[in-house]
């Protein structure tokens, strides 16, 4: 008998932090902006969120070209 894994039937919502929600009016989305919308996202029926990279990056590849896995990019800091 085959059983589906949770992620095979889940609703997963991807967030690109820079453009999702700006909490401090600097024109760039940030982590506080994401957390301020978690209840709304949950009410949509979302089971999990996928947050695009927030680590330091030269931004040649929308943040996937991480230059430092131990440091959050300055615009994302809480």
PDB file of C-alpha atoms in Angstrom:
ATOM      1  CA  UNK A   1       0.000   0.000   0.000  1.00  0.00           C
ATOM      2  CA  UNK A   2       1.401   3.377  -1.055  1.00  0.00           C
ATOM      3  CA  UNK A   3       1.138   6.285   1.353  1.00  0.00           C
ATOM      4  CA  UNK A   4       1.781   9.874   0.299  1.00  0.00           C
ATOM      5  CA  UNK A   5       4.349  11.924   2.171  1.00  0.00           C
ATOM      6  CA  UNK A   6       2.986  15.160   3.673  1.00  0.00           C
ATOM      7  CA  UNK A   7       4.704  17.319   1.068  1.00  0.00           C
ATOM      8  CA  UNK A   8       3.204  15.367  -1.823  1.00  0.00           C
ATOM      9  CA  UNK A   9      -0.255  16.753  -1.051  1.00  0.00           C
ATOM     10  CA  UNK A  10       0.619  19.948   0.823  1.00  0.00           C
ATOM     11  CA  UNK A  11       0.064  23.528  -0.267  1.00  0.00           C
ATOM     12  CA  UNK A  12       3.497  25.171  -0.245  1.00  0.00           C
ATOM     13  CA  UNK A  13       3.751  28.955  -0.595  1.00  0.00           C
ATOM     14  CA  UNK A  14       7.050  30.428  -1.797  1.00  0.00           C
ATOM     15  CA  UNK A  15       8.047  33.833  -0.459  1.00  0.00           C
ATOM     16  CA  UNK A  16      10.631  36.051  -2.137  1.00  0.00           C
ATOM     17  CA  UNK A  17      11.429  38.204   0.926  1.00  0.00           C
ATOM     18  CA  UNK A  18      12.668  41.339  -0.903  1.00  0.00           C
ATOM     19  CA  UNK A  19       9.269  41.913  -2.486  1.00  0.00           C
ATOM     20  CA  UNK A  20       6.871  40.236  -0.060  1.00  0.00           C
ATOM     21  CA  UNK A  21       6.255  42.686   2.816  1.00  0.00           C
ATOM     22  CA  UNK A  22       8.182  45.752   3.946  1.00  0.00           C
ATOM     23  CA  UNK A  23       7.821  46.340   7.697  1.00  0.00           C
ATOM     24  CA  UNK A  24      10.025  49.427   8.099  1.00  0.00           C
ATOM     25  CA  UNK A  25       9.149  51.500   5.002  1.00  0.00           C
ATOM     26  CA  UNK A  26      12.572  51.243   3.359  1.00  0.00           C
ATOM     27  CA  UNK A  27      11.097  49.749   0.189  1.00  0.00           C
ATOM     28  CA  UNK A  28      12.554  46.264   0.738  1.00  0.00           C
ATOM     29  CA  UNK A  29      10.684  43.320   2.208  1.00  0.00           C
ATOM     30  CA  UNK A  30      12.144  41.820   5.381  1.00  0.00           C
ATOM     31  CA  UNK A  31      11.785  39.041   7.958  1.00  0.00           C
ATOM     32  CA  UNK A  32       9.484  41.108  10.175  1.00  0.00           C
ATOM     33  CA  UNK A  33       7.266  41.603   7.144  1.00  0.00           C
ATOM     34  CA  UNK A  34       7.042  37.852   6.635  1.00  0.00           C
ATOM     35  CA  UNK A  35       6.234  37.112  10.266  1.00  0.00           C
ATOM     36  CA  UNK A  36       3.575  39.833  10.283  1.00  0.00           C
ATOM     37  CA  UNK A  37       1.707  37.933   7.533  1.00  0.00           C
ATOM     38  CA  UNK A  38       1.972  34.362   8.864  1.00  0.00           C
ATOM     39  CA  UNK A  39      -1.601  34.284  10.175  1.00  0.00           C
ATOM     40  CA  UNK A  40      -2.907  35.466   6.799  1.00  0.00           C
ATOM     41  CA  UNK A  41      -0.888  32.807   4.972  1.00  0.00           C
ATOM     42  CA  UNK A  42      -2.142  30.104   7.351  1.00  0.00           C
ATOM     43  CA  UNK A  43      -5.733  31.241   6.740  1.00  0.00           C
ATOM     44  CA  UNK A  44      -5.178  30.624   3.019  1.00  0.00           C
ATOM     45  CA  UNK A  45      -4.742  26.936   3.855  1.00  0.00           C
ATOM     46  CA  UNK A  46      -0.991  26.894   3.330  1.00  0.00           C
ATOM     47  CA  UNK A  47       0.780  23.942   4.965  1.00  0.00           C
ATOM     48  CA  UNK A  48       4.369  25.187   4.600  1.00  0.00           C
ATOM     49  CA  UNK A  49       6.294  28.179   3.338  1.00  0.00           C
ATOM     50  CA  UNK A  50       9.457  28.143   1.262  1.00  0.00           C
ATOM     51  CA  UNK A  51      11.503  31.277   1.877  1.00  0.00           C
ATOM     52  CA  UNK A  52      13.874  32.190  -0.934  1.00  0.00           C
ATOM     53  CA  UNK A  53      17.487  32.792   0.161  1.00  0.00           C
ATOM     54  CA  UNK A  54      18.156  35.569   2.670  1.00  0.00           C
ATOM     55  CA  UNK A  55      21.905  35.016   3.072  1.00  0.00           C
ATOM     56  CA  UNK A  56      24.617  37.411   1.910  1.00  0.00           C
ATOM     57  CA  UNK A  57      24.839  37.280  -1.876  1.00  0.00           C
ATOM     58  CA  UNK A  58      26.068  39.404  -4.782  1.00  0.00           C
ATOM     59  CA  UNK A  59      22.506  38.969  -6.170  1.00  0.00           C
ATOM     60  CA  UNK A  60      23.516  37.733  -9.626  1.00  0.00           C
ATOM     61  CA  UNK A  61      21.007  34.878  -9.273  1.00  0.00           C
ATOM     62  CA  UNK A  62      18.245  36.345  -7.037  1.00  0.00           C
ATOM     63  CA  UNK A  63      20.094  35.307  -3.886  1.00  0.00           C
ATOM     64  CA  UNK A  64      20.801  31.702  -4.821  1.00  0.00           C
ATOM     65  CA  UNK A  65      24.453  32.628  -5.394  1.00  0.00           C
ATOM     66  CA  UNK A  66      25.135  32.704  -1.654  1.00  0.00           C
ATOM     67  CA  UNK A  67      28.461  34.226  -0.651  1.00  0.00           C
ATOM     68  CA  UNK A  68      28.146  33.642   3.119  1.00  0.00           C
ATOM     69  CA  UNK A  69      25.864  30.985   4.606  1.00  0.00           C
ATOM     70  CA  UNK A  70      26.416  32.330   8.126  1.00  0.00           C
ATOM     71  CA  UNK A  71      25.280  35.927   7.565  1.00  0.00           C
ATOM     72  CA  UNK A  72      21.822  37.258   6.725  1.00  0.00           C
ATOM     73  CA  UNK A  73      21.786  40.005   4.097  1.00  0.00           C
ATOM     74  CA  UNK A  74      21.495  43.426   5.745  1.00  0.00           C
ATOM     75  CA  UNK A  75      18.126  44.247   4.173  1.00  0.00           C
ATOM     76  CA  UNK A  76      16.576  41.161   5.845  1.00  0.00           C
ATOM     77  CA  UNK A  77      17.751  41.821   9.386  1.00  0.00           C
ATOM     78  CA  UNK A  78      15.186  42.015  12.137  1.00  0.00           C
TER      79      UNK A  78
END
